[in-house]
Tab-separated table of C-alpha atoms in Angstrom:
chain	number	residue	atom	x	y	z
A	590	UNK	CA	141.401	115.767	57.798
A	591	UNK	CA	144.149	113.363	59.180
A	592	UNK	CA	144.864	109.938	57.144
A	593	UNK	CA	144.987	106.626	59.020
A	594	UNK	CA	147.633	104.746	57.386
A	595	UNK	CA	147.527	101.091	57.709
A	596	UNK	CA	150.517	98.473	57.618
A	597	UNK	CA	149.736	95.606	55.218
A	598	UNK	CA	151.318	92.701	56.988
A	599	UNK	CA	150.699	89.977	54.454
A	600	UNK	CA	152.634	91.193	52.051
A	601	UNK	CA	155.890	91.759	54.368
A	602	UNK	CA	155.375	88.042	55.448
A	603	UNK	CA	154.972	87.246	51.234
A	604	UNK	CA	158.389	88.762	50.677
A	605	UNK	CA	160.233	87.040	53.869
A	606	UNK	CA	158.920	84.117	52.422
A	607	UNK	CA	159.521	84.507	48.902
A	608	UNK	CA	163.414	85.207	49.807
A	609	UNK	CA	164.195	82.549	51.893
A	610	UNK	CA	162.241	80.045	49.799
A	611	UNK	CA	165.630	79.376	48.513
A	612	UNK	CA	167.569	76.928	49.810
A	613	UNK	CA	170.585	78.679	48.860
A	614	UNK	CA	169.774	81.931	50.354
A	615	UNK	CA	168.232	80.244	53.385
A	616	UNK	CA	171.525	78.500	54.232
A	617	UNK	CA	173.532	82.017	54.094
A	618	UNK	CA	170.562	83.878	56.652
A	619	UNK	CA	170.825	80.233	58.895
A	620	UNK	CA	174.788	80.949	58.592
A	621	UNK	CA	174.528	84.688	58.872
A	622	UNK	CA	172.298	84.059	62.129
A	623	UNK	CA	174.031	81.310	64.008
A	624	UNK	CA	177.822	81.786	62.963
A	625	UNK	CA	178.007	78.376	61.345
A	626	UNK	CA	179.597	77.957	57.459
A	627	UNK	CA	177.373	75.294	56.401
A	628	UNK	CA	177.832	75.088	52.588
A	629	UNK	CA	175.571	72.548	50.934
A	630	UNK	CA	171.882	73.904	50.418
A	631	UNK	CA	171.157	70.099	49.715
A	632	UNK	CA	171.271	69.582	53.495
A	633	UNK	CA	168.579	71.381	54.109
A	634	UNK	CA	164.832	69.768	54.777
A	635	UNK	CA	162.355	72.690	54.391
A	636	UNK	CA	159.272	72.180	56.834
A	637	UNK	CA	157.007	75.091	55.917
A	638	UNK	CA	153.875	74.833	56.641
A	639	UNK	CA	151.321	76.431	54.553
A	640	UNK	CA	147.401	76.084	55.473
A	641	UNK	CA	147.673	72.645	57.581
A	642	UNK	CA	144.730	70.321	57.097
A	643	UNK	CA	141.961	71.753	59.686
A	644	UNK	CA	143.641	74.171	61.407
A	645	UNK	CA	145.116	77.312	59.023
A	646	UNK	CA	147.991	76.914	60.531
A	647	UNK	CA	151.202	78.527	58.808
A	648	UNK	CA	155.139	79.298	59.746
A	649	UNK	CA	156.918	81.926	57.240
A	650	UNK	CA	160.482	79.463	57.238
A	651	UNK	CA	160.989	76.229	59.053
A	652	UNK	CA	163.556	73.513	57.948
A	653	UNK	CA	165.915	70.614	59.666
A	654	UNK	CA	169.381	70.842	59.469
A	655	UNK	CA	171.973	68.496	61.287
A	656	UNK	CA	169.009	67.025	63.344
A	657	UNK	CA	167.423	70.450	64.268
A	658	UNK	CA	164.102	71.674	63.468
A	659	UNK	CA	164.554	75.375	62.952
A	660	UNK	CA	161.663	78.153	62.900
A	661	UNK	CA	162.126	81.569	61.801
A	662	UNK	CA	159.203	84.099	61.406
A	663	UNK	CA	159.191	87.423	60.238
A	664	UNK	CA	158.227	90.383	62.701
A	665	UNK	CA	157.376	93.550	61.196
A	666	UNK	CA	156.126	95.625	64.057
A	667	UNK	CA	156.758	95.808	68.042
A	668	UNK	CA	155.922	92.989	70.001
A	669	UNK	CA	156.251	93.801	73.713
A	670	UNK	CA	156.211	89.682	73.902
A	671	UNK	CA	159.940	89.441	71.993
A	672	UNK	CA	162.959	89.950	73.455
A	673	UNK	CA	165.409	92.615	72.027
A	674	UNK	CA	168.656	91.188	70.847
């Protein structure tokens, strides 16, 4: 008898969220990411959005800084689609 083992993606998503709902610790992955030393969370506009009127319609991190809209979502598995880095 083999076991099917299945990958419960919500709750990786929960925890990517959960993290970076902090401004704080979402300025030092922004920083970390895009070699910037921005130092006030306060700047920071977070943008999430989290079951849109109508549409279910949800992004794990999105804020504006210094006029840009920024998007980040979390990727847990291969997606032939993305790019490697």
């Amino acid at each position: 008898m083999t076991e099917h083992l299945k990958v419960v993606r919500k709750h990786k998503d929960t925890v990517f969220r959960m993290l970076f709902q902090d401004k704080k610790e979402l300025l030092k992955m922004y920083n970390a990411l895009n070699d910037t030393s921005y130092v006030n969370p306060e700047d920071l506009e977070v943008y999430t959005l989290e079951n849109a009127i109508y549409m279910n319609v949800k992004n794990d991190v999105s804020f504006l800084l210094d006029s840009m809209l920024n998007l980040y979502e979390q990727q847990s598995s291969f997606n032939p689609n993305m790019r490697a880095t």
